[in-house]
Coordinates of C-alpha atoms in Angstrom, one line a residue:
T280 CA -12.7 -3.1 18.8
N281 CA -11.3 -6.6 18.5
R282 CA -12.4 -7.6 15.0
F283 CA -13.1 -5.8 11.7
W284 CA -13.8 -6.9 8.2
V285 CA -12.2 -5.6 5.0
V286 CA -13.6 -5.7 1.5
L287 CA -10.9 -6.3 -1.1
E288 CA -10.5 -4.4 -4.3
A289 CA -10.1 -6.3 -7.6
H290 CA -6.3 -6.2 -7.7
A291 CA -5.8 -7.0 -4.0
I292 CA -4.6 -10.4 -2.8
V293 CA -4.9 -11.0 0.9
Q294 CA -4.4 -14.4 2.5
L295 CA -4.6 -15.8 6.1
D296 CA -2.0 -14.4 8.5
D297 CA -1.3 -11.3 6.5
L298 CA -0.8 -8.1 8.6
L299 CA -3.0 -5.1 7.8
V300 CA -3.2 -1.5 9.0
C301 CA -6.1 1.0 9.0
H302 CA -5.7 4.6 9.9
Q303 CA -8.3 6.8 11.5
T304 CA -8.6 10.5 12.2
L305 CA -10.4 11.4 15.4
P306 CA -12.6 14.5 15.8
D307 CA -9.8 16.3 17.6
G308 CA -7.5 15.8 14.6
S309 CA -5.3 13.1 16.2
E310 CA -4.4 10.0 14.3
V311 CA -5.1 6.4 15.4
A312 CA -3.7 3.3 13.6
H313 CA -5.4 -0.1 14.0
Y314 CA -3.1 -3.2 13.3
G315 CA -4.5 -6.7 12.7
I316 CA -3.9 -10.1 11.3
V317 CA -6.2 -11.8 8.8
V318 CA -7.8 -14.8 10.5
E319 CA -10.4 -15.8 7.9
A320 CA -11.3 -15.0 4.3
G321 CA -14.4 -15.5 2.2
R322 CA -16.0 -14.9 -1.2
S323 CA -19.7 -14.5 -2.0
I324 CA -21.8 -13.3 -4.9
E325 CA -23.9 -10.2 -4.0
G326 CA -27.2 -10.2 -5.9
A327 CA -27.9 -13.9 -5.6
T328 CA -31.1 -14.8 -3.9
F329 CA -31.0 -18.5 -4.4
S330 CA -28.1 -20.9 -4.6
S331 CA -28.8 -21.6 -8.3
D332 CA -28.4 -17.8 -9.0
T333 CA -24.7 -18.3 -8.6
A334 CA -24.4 -19.9 -12.0
R335 CA -26.7 -17.3 -13.7
I336 CA -24.5 -14.5 -12.4
A337 CA -21.0 -15.9 -12.6
R338 CA -21.3 -18.1 -15.7
D339 CA -24.4 -17.4 -17.8
L340 CA -24.3 -13.6 -17.1
T341 CA -28.2 -13.6 -17.2
M342 CA -28.5 -11.9 -13.8
P343 CA -26.8 -8.8 -12.3
G344 CA -24.4 -9.4 -9.4
I345 CA -20.8 -9.1 -8.4
T346 CA -18.3 -11.2 -6.6
S347 CA -17.4 -9.8 -3.2
R348 CA -14.2 -10.8 -1.4
R349 CA -13.6 -10.0 2.2
G350 CA -11.3 -10.8 5.0
E351 CA -11.8 -11.0 8.8
V352 CA -9.1 -9.2 10.8
Q353 CA -8.3 -9.7 14.4
V354 CA -7.0 -6.6 16.0
L355 CA -3.4 -7.0 17.4
R356 CA -2.7 -3.4 18.4
T357 CA -4.1 0.2 18.4
V358 CA -1.6 3.1 18.4
P359 CA -2.0 5.1 20.5
E360 CA -3.8 2.6 22.8
L361 CA -7.4 3.6 22.5
W362 CA -10.4 1.3 22.6
L363 CA -12.0 2.5 19.3
A364 CA -13.4 0.7 16.3
P365 CA -12.1 1.6 12.9
D366 CA -14.2 3.9 10.7
P367 CA -16.4 2.0 8.2
G368 CA -15.3 2.6 4.7
A369 CA -11.7 3.5 5.7
A370 CA -8.8 2.4 3.5
V371 CA -6.9 -0.7 4.7
Y372 CA -3.3 -1.4 3.6
R373 CA -0.8 -4.2 4.1
A374 CA 1.4 -3.4 7.1
A375 CA 5.0 -3.2 5.9
G376 CA 8.3 -1.9 7.2
E377 CA 7.9 0.1 10.4
E378 CA 4.2 -0.5 10.5
R379 CA 4.7 -4.2 10.4
D380 CA 7.1 -3.9 13.3
R381 CA 4.5 -2.0 15.2
A382 CA 1.8 -4.6 14.3
L383 CA 4.1 -7.4 15.9
F384 CA 5.3 -5.2 18.8
I385 CA 8.9 -5.5 17.6
D386 CA 9.3 -1.8 18.4
E387 CA 8.4 -2.7 22.0
M388 CA 10.8 -5.6 22.2
A389 CA 14.1 -4.7 23.9
Q390 CA 15.5 -8.1 22.9
P391 CA 13.9 -9.4 19.7
L392 CA 15.0 -12.9 18.6
A393 CA 14.0 -14.2 15.1
V394 CA 12.2 -17.6 15.5
G395 CA 10.5 -18.1 12.2
V396 CA 9.0 -16.4 9.2
D397 CA 5.4 -15.4 8.4
Q398 CA 3.3 -16.2 5.3
R399 CA 5.3 -13.7 3.2
G400 CA 8.7 -14.9 4.3
E401 CA 9.4 -12.0 6.8
A402 CA 10.9 -12.7 10.2
V403 CA 8.7 -13.3 13.2
H404 CA 10.4 -12.4 16.6
L405 CA 9.8 -13.3 20.2
D406 CA 10.9 -11.1 23.1
F407 CA 13.9 -12.9 24.6
S408 CA 13.2 -11.4 28.0
F409 CA 10.2 -13.8 28.2
L410 CA 12.5 -16.7 27.5
S411 CA 15.5 -15.8 29.5
G412 CA 13.7 -15.5 32.8
E413 CA 14.0 -11.7 33.0
R414 CA 10.3 -11.2 32.6
G415 CA 9.1 -14.7 32.1
G416 CA 10.6 -18.1 31.2
H417 CA 10.2 -21.5 29.7
V418 CA 8.9 -22.8 26.3
N419 CA 6.2 -25.4 25.8
I420 CA 5.7 -27.1 22.5
S421 CA 2.7 -29.2 21.6
G422 CA 1.8 -31.4 18.6
I423 CA 1.2 -34.9 17.4
S424 CA 4.2 -37.2 17.0
G425 CA 6.1 -37.4 13.8
V426 CA 4.3 -34.4 12.1
A427 CA 4.5 -31.5 14.5
T428 CA 8.4 -31.4 14.4
K429 CA 8.4 -30.5 18.1
T430 CA 12.0 -31.5 18.9
T431 CA 13.3 -30.0 15.6
Y432 CA 11.8 -26.7 16.5
A433 CA 13.1 -26.8 20.0
M434 CA 16.6 -27.4 18.6
F435 CA 16.1 -24.6 16.1
L436 CA 15.4 -22.2 19.0
L437 CA 18.6 -23.3 20.7
Y438 CA 20.5 -22.9 17.4
Q439 CA 19.2 -19.3 17.1
L440 CA 20.4 -18.6 20.6
L441 CA 23.7 -20.5 20.7
E442 CA 25.0 -20.4 17.2
T443 CA 23.9 -17.1 15.7
E444 CA 25.5 -13.6 16.2
V445 CA 22.2 -12.1 17.4
G446 CA 21.6 -15.0 19.9
R447 CA 25.0 -14.7 21.4
W448 CA 24.5 -10.9 21.7
L449 CA 21.3 -11.5 23.5
L450 CA 23.0 -13.9 25.9
G451 CA 25.5 -11.2 26.6
A452 CA 28.7 -11.7 28.6
S453 CA 27.5 -15.0 29.9
A454 CA 27.1 -16.5 26.4
P455 CA 30.4 -18.6 26.6
N456 CA 29.1 -20.2 29.8
T457 CA 25.5 -20.8 28.7
R458 CA 24.7 -24.5 28.6
A459 CA 21.9 -26.7 27.2
L460 CA 21.0 -30.1 28.5
V461 CA 19.2 -32.1 25.7
F462 CA 17.5 -35.4 26.3
N463 CA 17.5 -37.6 23.2
V464 CA 14.3 -39.7 23.5
K465 CA 13.8 -41.0 19.9
G466 CA 16.4 -43.1 18.1
E467 CA 19.8 -41.6 17.9
D468 CA 18.6 -38.5 16.2
L469 CA 20.0 -35.8 18.3
L470 CA 23.4 -37.5 18.6
H471 CA 24.3 -35.9 15.2
L472 CA 23.6 -32.2 15.9
D473 CA 27.3 -31.5 15.4
K474 CA 27.1 -32.7 11.8
R475 CA 26.0 -30.7 8.7
N476 CA 22.7 -31.7 7.2
A477 CA 23.3 -33.5 3.9
K478 CA 20.0 -32.2 2.6
L479 CA 20.7 -28.6 3.3
D480 CA 21.7 -27.2 0.0
G481 CA 18.8 -28.4 -2.1
D482 CA 16.1 -26.5 -0.4
E483 CA 15.7 -23.0 -1.9
T484 CA 12.7 -22.1 0.3
S485 CA 14.6 -22.8 3.5
Q486 CA 17.5 -20.8 2.2
Q487 CA 15.2 -17.8 1.7
R488 CA 13.8 -18.3 5.2
R489 CA 17.2 -18.5 6.7
R490 CA 18.3 -15.3 5.0
A491 CA 15.2 -13.6 6.4
L492 CA 16.2 -14.8 9.9
G493 CA 19.8 -13.5 9.4
V494 CA 21.4 -16.9 9.2
T495 CA 23.8 -16.5 6.3
E496 CA 25.9 -19.5 6.9
P497 CA 23.8 -22.3 8.3
G498 CA 25.5 -25.4 9.6
P499 CA 25.7 -27.8 12.6
F500 CA 26.0 -27.0 16.2
E501 CA 29.5 -26.5 17.5
P502 CA 30.8 -29.8 18.9
G503 CA 29.2 -30.5 22.2
R504 CA 29.3 -33.5 24.5
L505 CA 27.4 -36.6 23.6
Y506 CA 26.5 -39.1 26.3
A507 CA 25.4 -42.7 25.8
P508 CA 24.3 -45.1 28.5
R509 CA 26.5 -48.1 29.5
L510 CA 25.6 -51.2 27.5
P511 CA 23.3 -53.5 29.4
G512 CA 25.0 -56.8 30.1
A513 CA 28.5 -55.4 29.8
A514 CA 31.1 -57.2 31.9
E515 CA 31.8 -55.7 35.3
G516 CA 34.4 -53.1 35.1
T517 CA 33.8 -52.2 31.4
V518 CA 32.2 -49.1 30.2
Q519 CA 31.1 -49.9 26.6
P520 CA 28.5 -47.4 25.4
D521 CA 25.1 -48.5 24.0
I522 CA 25.3 -46.7 20.7
R523 CA 25.2 -47.7 17.0
S524 CA 25.6 -44.6 14.8
R525 CA 28.6 -43.0 16.5
S526 CA 31.9 -44.5 17.5
A527 CA 32.7 -45.2 21.1
S528 CA 35.5 -42.6 21.0
E529 CA 33.0 -39.8 20.1
V530 CA 30.7 -40.3 23.1
V531 CA 31.0 -40.3 26.9
T532 CA 29.6 -43.4 28.6
Y533 CA 27.5 -42.0 31.4
G534 CA 26.2 -43.4 34.6
W535 CA 26.8 -43.1 38.3
T536 CA 29.2 -44.8 40.6
A537 CA 27.9 -46.5 43.8
H538 CA 29.6 -43.6 45.8
E539 CA 27.8 -40.9 43.7
F540 CA 24.5 -42.8 43.9
I541 CA 24.5 -42.9 47.6
R542 CA 26.0 -39.4 48.2
R543 CA 23.4 -37.7 46.0
G544 CA 20.5 -39.7 47.3
L545 CA 19.5 -41.0 43.9
L546 CA 17.5 -43.9 45.4
R547 CA 14.4 -41.7 45.4
F548 CA 14.4 -41.7 41.6
C549 CA 14.1 -45.5 41.6
F550 CA 10.6 -45.0 43.0
T551 CA 8.7 -42.9 40.5
E552 CA 5.4 -44.7 40.2
A553 CA 2.3 -43.0 41.6
D554 CA 1.8 -45.8 44.1
D555 CA 5.3 -45.3 45.5
T556 CA 4.4 -41.8 46.8
R557 CA 0.9 -42.6 48.0
T558 CA 1.9 -45.5 50.2
Q559 CA 4.3 -46.2 53.0
V560 CA 6.8 -47.5 50.4
G561 CA 8.0 -43.9 50.0
F562 CA 8.6 -43.5 53.7
V563 CA 10.7 -46.7 53.8
E564 CA 12.7 -45.3 50.8
Q565 CA 13.4 -42.1 52.7
R566 CA 14.7 -44.0 55.7
V567 CA 16.9 -46.3 53.6
R568 CA 18.3 -43.4 51.7
M569 CA 19.3 -41.7 55.0
Q570 CA 20.9 -44.9 56.4
L571 CA 22.9 -45.4 53.2
A572 CA 24.4 -41.9 53.5
R573 CA 25.2 -42.5 57.2
H574 CA 26.9 -45.9 56.8
A575 CA 28.7 -45.7 53.5
H576 CA 32.6 -45.4 53.5
P577 CA 34.9 -45.0 50.5
M578 CA 36.7 -48.1 49.6
V579 CA 40.5 -48.1 49.8
G580 CA 42.0 -47.9 46.3
R581 CA 38.6 -47.9 44.6
P582 CA 37.1 -44.5 45.1
D583 CA 34.0 -45.3 42.9
C584 CA 33.0 -48.1 45.4
V585 CA 31.9 -48.0 49.0
V586 CA 32.0 -50.2 52.0
M587 CA 28.8 -50.3 54.1
A588 CA 30.0 -50.4 57.7
D589 CA 28.0 -51.5 60.7
A590 CA 28.7 -48.3 62.6
A591 CA 27.3 -45.1 61.2
A592 CA 29.8 -42.4 60.3
T593 CA 27.6 -39.7 61.8
T594 CA 24.6 -39.5 64.1
S595 CA 23.0 -36.7 62.1
Q596 CA 19.5 -37.3 60.7
D597 CA 19.9 -34.5 58.1
F598 CA 20.7 -36.1 54.7
E599 CA 23.0 -33.3 53.5
V600 CA 25.0 -33.4 56.6
A601 CA 25.2 -37.2 56.6
A602 CA 26.1 -37.4 52.9
T603 CA 29.0 -34.9 53.2
A604 CA 30.4 -35.9 56.6
K605 CA 34.0 -36.9 56.6
R606 CA 34.7 -40.6 57.1
A607 CA 37.7 -42.9 56.8
E608 CA 38.4 -45.2 53.9
L609 CA 37.8 -48.9 54.6
E610 CA 39.1 -52.2 53.2
Q611 CA 36.6 -54.5 51.4
G612 CA 36.6 -56.8 54.4
D613 CA 35.6 -54.1 56.9
G614 CA 32.0 -54.3 55.9
F615 CA 29.7 -55.1 52.9
P616 CA 31.5 -54.0 49.6
V617 CA 29.3 -52.2 47.1
R618 CA 30.6 -52.0 43.6
S619 CA 27.4 -52.1 41.5
F620 CA 23.7 -51.5 41.8
R621 CA 23.1 -55.2 42.3
D622 CA 25.5 -55.2 45.3
L623 CA 23.7 -52.2 46.7
V624 CA 20.3 -53.9 46.3
E625 CA 21.6 -57.1 48.0
F626 CA 22.8 -55.0 50.9
I627 CA 19.6 -53.1 51.3
A628 CA 17.6 -56.3 51.1
S629 CA 19.6 -57.8 54.0
K630 CA 18.7 -54.7 56.1
V631 CA 15.0 -54.3 55.1
D632 CA 14.0 -58.0 55.1
P633 CA 11.0 -58.2 57.5
D634 CA 12.3 -61.4 59.1
V635 CA 16.1 -60.9 59.6
G636 CA 16.6 -57.3 58.8
D637 CA 17.6 -54.3 60.9
P638 CA 14.7 -52.3 62.5
A639 CA 16.8 -49.1 62.2
W640 CA 16.4 -49.5 58.4
Q641 CA 12.8 -50.5 58.3
A642 CA 11.2 -47.3 59.5
G643 CA 8.7 -49.3 61.6
A644 CA 6.8 -50.3 58.5
A645 CA 4.6 -53.4 58.2
S646 CA 6.0 -56.5 56.6
G647 CA 3.7 -56.1 53.6
T648 CA 5.1 -52.6 53.0
L649 CA 8.7 -53.8 53.3
Y650 CA 8.1 -56.6 50.9
A651 CA 6.5 -54.2 48.4
F652 CA 9.6 -51.9 48.8
L653 CA 11.9 -54.8 48.0
R654 CA 9.9 -56.0 45.1
R655 CA 10.1 -52.6 43.5
L656 CA 13.8 -52.3 44.2
W657 CA 14.7 -55.7 42.8
A658 CA 12.7 -54.9 39.7
Q659 CA 15.0 -52.0 39.0
V660 CA 18.1 -54.2 38.8
P661 CA 17.6 -55.3 35.2
R662 CA 16.1 -52.0 34.2
L663 CA 18.7 -49.5 35.4
G664 CA 21.3 -51.5 37.2
H665 CA 23.9 -51.1 34.4
L666 CA 23.8 -47.3 34.9
V667 CA 25.5 -47.7 38.4
A668 CA 29.0 -49.1 37.9
E669 CA 32.7 -48.4 38.2
G670 CA 34.4 -46.3 35.6
V671 CA 31.3 -44.5 34.2
E672 CA 31.3 -40.7 34.0
T673 CA 28.6 -38.4 35.5
V674 CA 27.0 -36.0 33.0
D675 CA 28.7 -32.6 33.7
V676 CA 26.7 -29.8 32.3
D677 CA 29.3 -27.3 33.4
A678 CA 31.9 -28.9 31.2
D679 CA 33.4 -26.9 28.3
A680 CA 30.7 -27.5 25.7
A681 CA 27.5 -25.5 25.1
V682 CA 25.3 -28.4 24.2
H683 CA 25.1 -31.7 26.2
V684 CA 23.1 -34.4 24.5
V685 CA 22.1 -37.3 26.8
D686 CA 20.7 -40.4 25.0
I687 CA 18.0 -42.2 26.9
H688 CA 16.0 -43.8 24.1
T689 CA 17.3 -47.3 24.6
L690 CA 16.6 -47.3 28.3
H691 CA 13.6 -48.9 30.1
T692 CA 10.9 -46.4 31.0
Q693 CA 11.9 -46.6 34.7
A694 CA 15.5 -46.0 33.8
Q695 CA 14.6 -43.0 31.6
R696 CA 12.7 -41.5 34.6
F697 CA 15.7 -42.2 36.8
V698 CA 18.2 -40.4 34.4
V699 CA 15.9 -37.5 33.8
G700 CA 15.2 -37.0 37.5
A701 CA 18.9 -37.3 38.6
L702 CA 20.1 -34.9 35.9
L703 CA 17.4 -32.3 36.4
E704 CA 18.0 -32.4 40.2
D705 CA 21.7 -31.9 39.5
V706 CA 21.2 -28.9 37.2
F707 CA 18.6 -27.3 39.5
S708 CA 20.5 -27.7 42.7
A709 CA 23.7 -26.4 41.1
K710 CA 22.0 -23.1 40.3
Q711 CA 20.8 -22.5 43.9
G712 CA 22.3 -19.3 45.2
R713 CA 24.4 -18.7 42.1
G714 CA 22.1 -16.1 40.4
R715 CA 20.3 -16.3 37.0
Q716 CA 23.4 -16.0 34.8
P717 CA 24.7 -18.0 33.1
L718 CA 21.5 -19.6 31.8
R719 CA 20.8 -23.4 31.7
F720 CA 18.4 -24.6 29.1
V721 CA 16.8 -28.1 29.4
V722 CA 15.2 -29.7 26.3
L723 CA 12.8 -32.5 27.2
D724 CA 10.3 -34.2 25.0
E725 CA 7.4 -36.5 26.2
L726 CA 6.7 -34.3 29.3
N727 CA 3.6 -36.4 29.9
K728 CA 5.8 -39.3 30.9
Y729 CA 7.7 -37.3 33.6
A730 CA 5.0 -34.9 34.8
P731 CA 1.6 -36.5 34.2
R732 CA -1.4 -34.4 35.2
D733 CA -3.1 -37.0 37.4
S734 CA -0.3 -38.5 39.4
S735 CA 2.7 -37.5 41.6
S736 CA 6.4 -38.5 41.7
P737 CA 9.7 -37.0 42.7
I738 CA 10.4 -36.1 39.0
K739 CA 7.1 -34.4 38.6
D740 CA 7.6 -32.4 41.8
L741 CA 11.0 -31.4 40.5
L742 CA 9.7 -30.3 37.1
V743 CA 6.9 -28.3 38.7
D744 CA 9.5 -26.6 40.9
I745 CA 11.6 -25.8 37.8
A746 CA 8.5 -24.4 36.1
E747 CA 7.6 -22.2 39.1
R748 CA 11.0 -21.1 40.3
G749 CA 13.4 -22.0 37.6
R750 CA 13.3 -18.7 35.7
S751 CA 14.6 -16.8 38.8
L752 CA 17.5 -19.3 39.0
G753 CA 18.3 -19.2 35.3
V754 CA 17.0 -22.8 34.6
L755 CA 14.7 -22.7 31.6
L756 CA 12.7 -25.6 30.4
I757 CA 12.0 -26.2 26.7
G758 CA 9.4 -28.9 27.1
A759 CA 7.3 -30.8 24.5
Q760 CA 4.5 -33.2 24.5
Q761 CA 1.8 -34.5 22.1
A762 CA -1.1 -33.2 24.2
A763 CA -1.0 -30.4 26.8
S764 CA -4.0 -32.0 28.6
S765 CA -1.8 -34.9 29.7
V766 CA 0.9 -32.7 31.4
D767 CA 0.6 -31.0 34.8
A768 CA -1.2 -27.7 34.5
A769 CA 1.5 -25.8 36.4
I770 CA 4.1 -26.6 33.8
I771 CA 1.9 -25.4 30.9
R772 CA 0.7 -22.3 32.8
N773 CA 4.2 -21.2 33.7
A774 CA 5.6 -21.4 30.2
S775 CA 5.7 -17.8 28.8
I776 CA 6.3 -19.0 25.3
K777 CA 3.8 -21.5 23.8
V778 CA 4.3 -23.2 20.4
V779 CA 1.8 -25.4 18.7
G780 CA 2.4 -27.6 15.7
R781 CA -0.1 -30.0 14.2
L782 CA -2.7 -31.0 16.7
D783 CA -4.9 -34.0 17.0
S784 CA -8.5 -32.9 16.4
A785 CA -9.6 -34.4 19.7
E786 CA -7.1 -32.3 21.6
A787 CA -7.5 -29.0 19.8
A788 CA -10.1 -27.7 22.4
E789 CA -7.4 -27.8 25.1
Y790 CA -5.5 -24.9 23.5
R791 CA -7.8 -22.0 24.4
F792 CA -5.3 -19.3 23.6
L793 CA -5.9 -20.2 19.9
S794 CA -8.9 -18.9 18.1
T795 CA -11.5 -21.3 17.0
G796 CA -10.4 -21.0 13.4
L797 CA -6.7 -21.4 14.2
R798 CA -7.4 -24.5 16.3
E799 CA -9.2 -26.0 13.4
R800 CA -6.3 -25.0 11.0
A801 CA -3.8 -26.6 13.4
T802 CA -5.2 -30.0 12.7
R803 CA -4.1 -29.7 9.1
F804 CA -0.6 -28.1 9.6
M805 CA 2.2 -29.5 7.6
P806 CA 5.7 -30.1 9.2
G807 CA 7.5 -26.9 9.7
T808 CA 4.4 -24.8 10.4
M809 CA 3.9 -23.7 14.0
V810 CA 1.9 -21.1 16.0
L811 CA 3.7 -18.9 18.4
D812 CA 2.0 -17.4 21.5
Q813 CA 3.9 -14.9 23.7
P814 CA 2.8 -12.4 26.3
V815 CA 3.8 -9.3 24.4
I816 CA 1.5 -10.0 21.4
P817 CA -2.2 -10.4 22.3
A818 CA -2.8 -13.0 19.6
P819 CA -0.9 -16.2 18.5
I820 CA 1.1 -15.8 15.3
P821 CA 1.5 -18.6 12.7
L822 CA 5.0 -19.1 11.5
R823 CA 7.3 -21.4 9.5
F824 CA 10.9 -22.3 10.2
P825 CA 13.6 -23.3 7.8
F826 CA 15.0 -26.7 7.2
P827 CA 17.8 -27.0 9.8
G828 CA 21.5 -26.8 8.9
F829 CA 22.2 -29.5 11.5
A830 CA 21.4 -33.2 11.1
T831 CA 18.2 -34.2 12.9
N832 CA 18.8 -37.9 12.5
P833 CA 21.6 -40.3 11.4
D834 CA 20.4 -40.4 7.7
E835 CA 20.8 -36.6 7.4
A836 CA 24.3 -36.5 8.8
A837 CA 26.8 -35.4 6.1
V838 CA 30.0 -37.4 5.9
T839 CA 32.9 -35.3 6.9
A840 CA 36.3 -35.1 5.2
T841 CA 37.9 -37.0 8.0
E842 CA 35.3 -39.8 7.8
Q843 CA 35.8 -40.0 4.1
A844 CA 39.6 -40.3 4.5
D845 CA 39.1 -43.0 7.2
A846 CA 36.7 -45.0 4.9
A847 CA 39.1 -44.7 2.0
A848 CA 42.0 -46.0 4.2
V849 CA 40.0 -49.0 5.3
F850 CA 39.0 -49.7 1.7
D851 CA 42.6 -49.5 0.5
K852 CA 43.7 -51.8 3.3
L853 CA 41.0 -54.4 2.3
A854 CA 41.9 -54.1 -1.4
N855 CA 45.5 -54.8 -0.7

């Protein structure tokens, strides 16, 4: 009932992943159709007793025998749904047209979205309701680095949703307000999504695949917002972006002001190591975070800065109440002025110091714990201190752009965790109580760095919370990693859509939703080949996706007419 084998006639050509159908007439006269996908194929010579008989039959023709070709078929669906095995000897045909749609449950999908093509170049769909949060949510993509094209496929999914007519129709009335937050973790690759791919026109195979997917005019993403971090070592008061392949005018220099850092309680994302949550260091951080919110006052004439006053602005011990309580503006001389992250650390150190500090800030912790807290805090100054400064802009996912790309690839690992945690918390908290629509998609590679299976941190807790509750709030995670075994199981388990590219042979056993043969094949996949697993289809379906119309790295970015004109003007100026 779950597998059958077909013997091929002389003219038949059947390959792996082909969809077949077999019809059966029951004793009561009713018809049953069995649909399946070819998972293995083989050839043998019938009549050979010994291995050496093969040459006598096939080449010398001195022994009788015939070559038999057969395929192993995994059953995808039986219509009507009856647990019956096909009749031996029954005719088997290639599933085409409406029968192919039934084999892949497309007739059961209320919201089909084309996400690739099969072996024969026909579209493969996923049920959007399992991506949008209506019936399920989240996408998880696995595969080895550099070959599995995880990030490219994640962006291809976003393109199908945000830039195609069918995708916008699926998003419905909320399509104009749907947003995607994309973290750029490798080079400056994703900072060129708004540019046409210079290699697009020379790929006929990809053109055929795009036509099968309904993409008649491939191209780049609509202009979004590109965010680059502030350049480390920049002079105080300057906001020069740390970027090479785009001009400063094309990007937003992101970061957090001292006022925003304190008001939003971002200190907790400075302590993301496992030891920080397993020791009393985490408790000290909670107390300091609360005290900062209670004692911070806006600085007169410099709203990005704060003045830390001796007297608390509120007696509340609730962080939200303390952070939002009204308070008067103070002059710089009315307390300790905080303009940068270094200023903030210096102030905290004066309060937490075991010898001369303030017990109200020390949470009754032992001196060893306080010193450990301060060591960790001072270590963050060169790592992420440049992100907290005057004049920087906070990443605003609600701004008027569908795609927001945040570059973190140049940052220290601790700074990367800080940025990811702060922005995820912002997106997640903003959707609380606002309903599922409009949707917020988050694309994050290297999930193992932020939600490792064997440790804990505020970022991991946040990601697990998004995985478990995000779909009901309309926050959908499109996450990727090299190996699913290194990511918290709750994140993998709660992803309704699973995609696998090329796998490391040592990791293949982790993907139990793949058949043994498919796991072995996945270790040899070429770039652009993936396996899609979704709840509506009982077996994973291999697929391919076309070469993207948008640039996936600086080398692929086509030069625009404006850039050509600017370059020509510079050349003329130099020539004259």
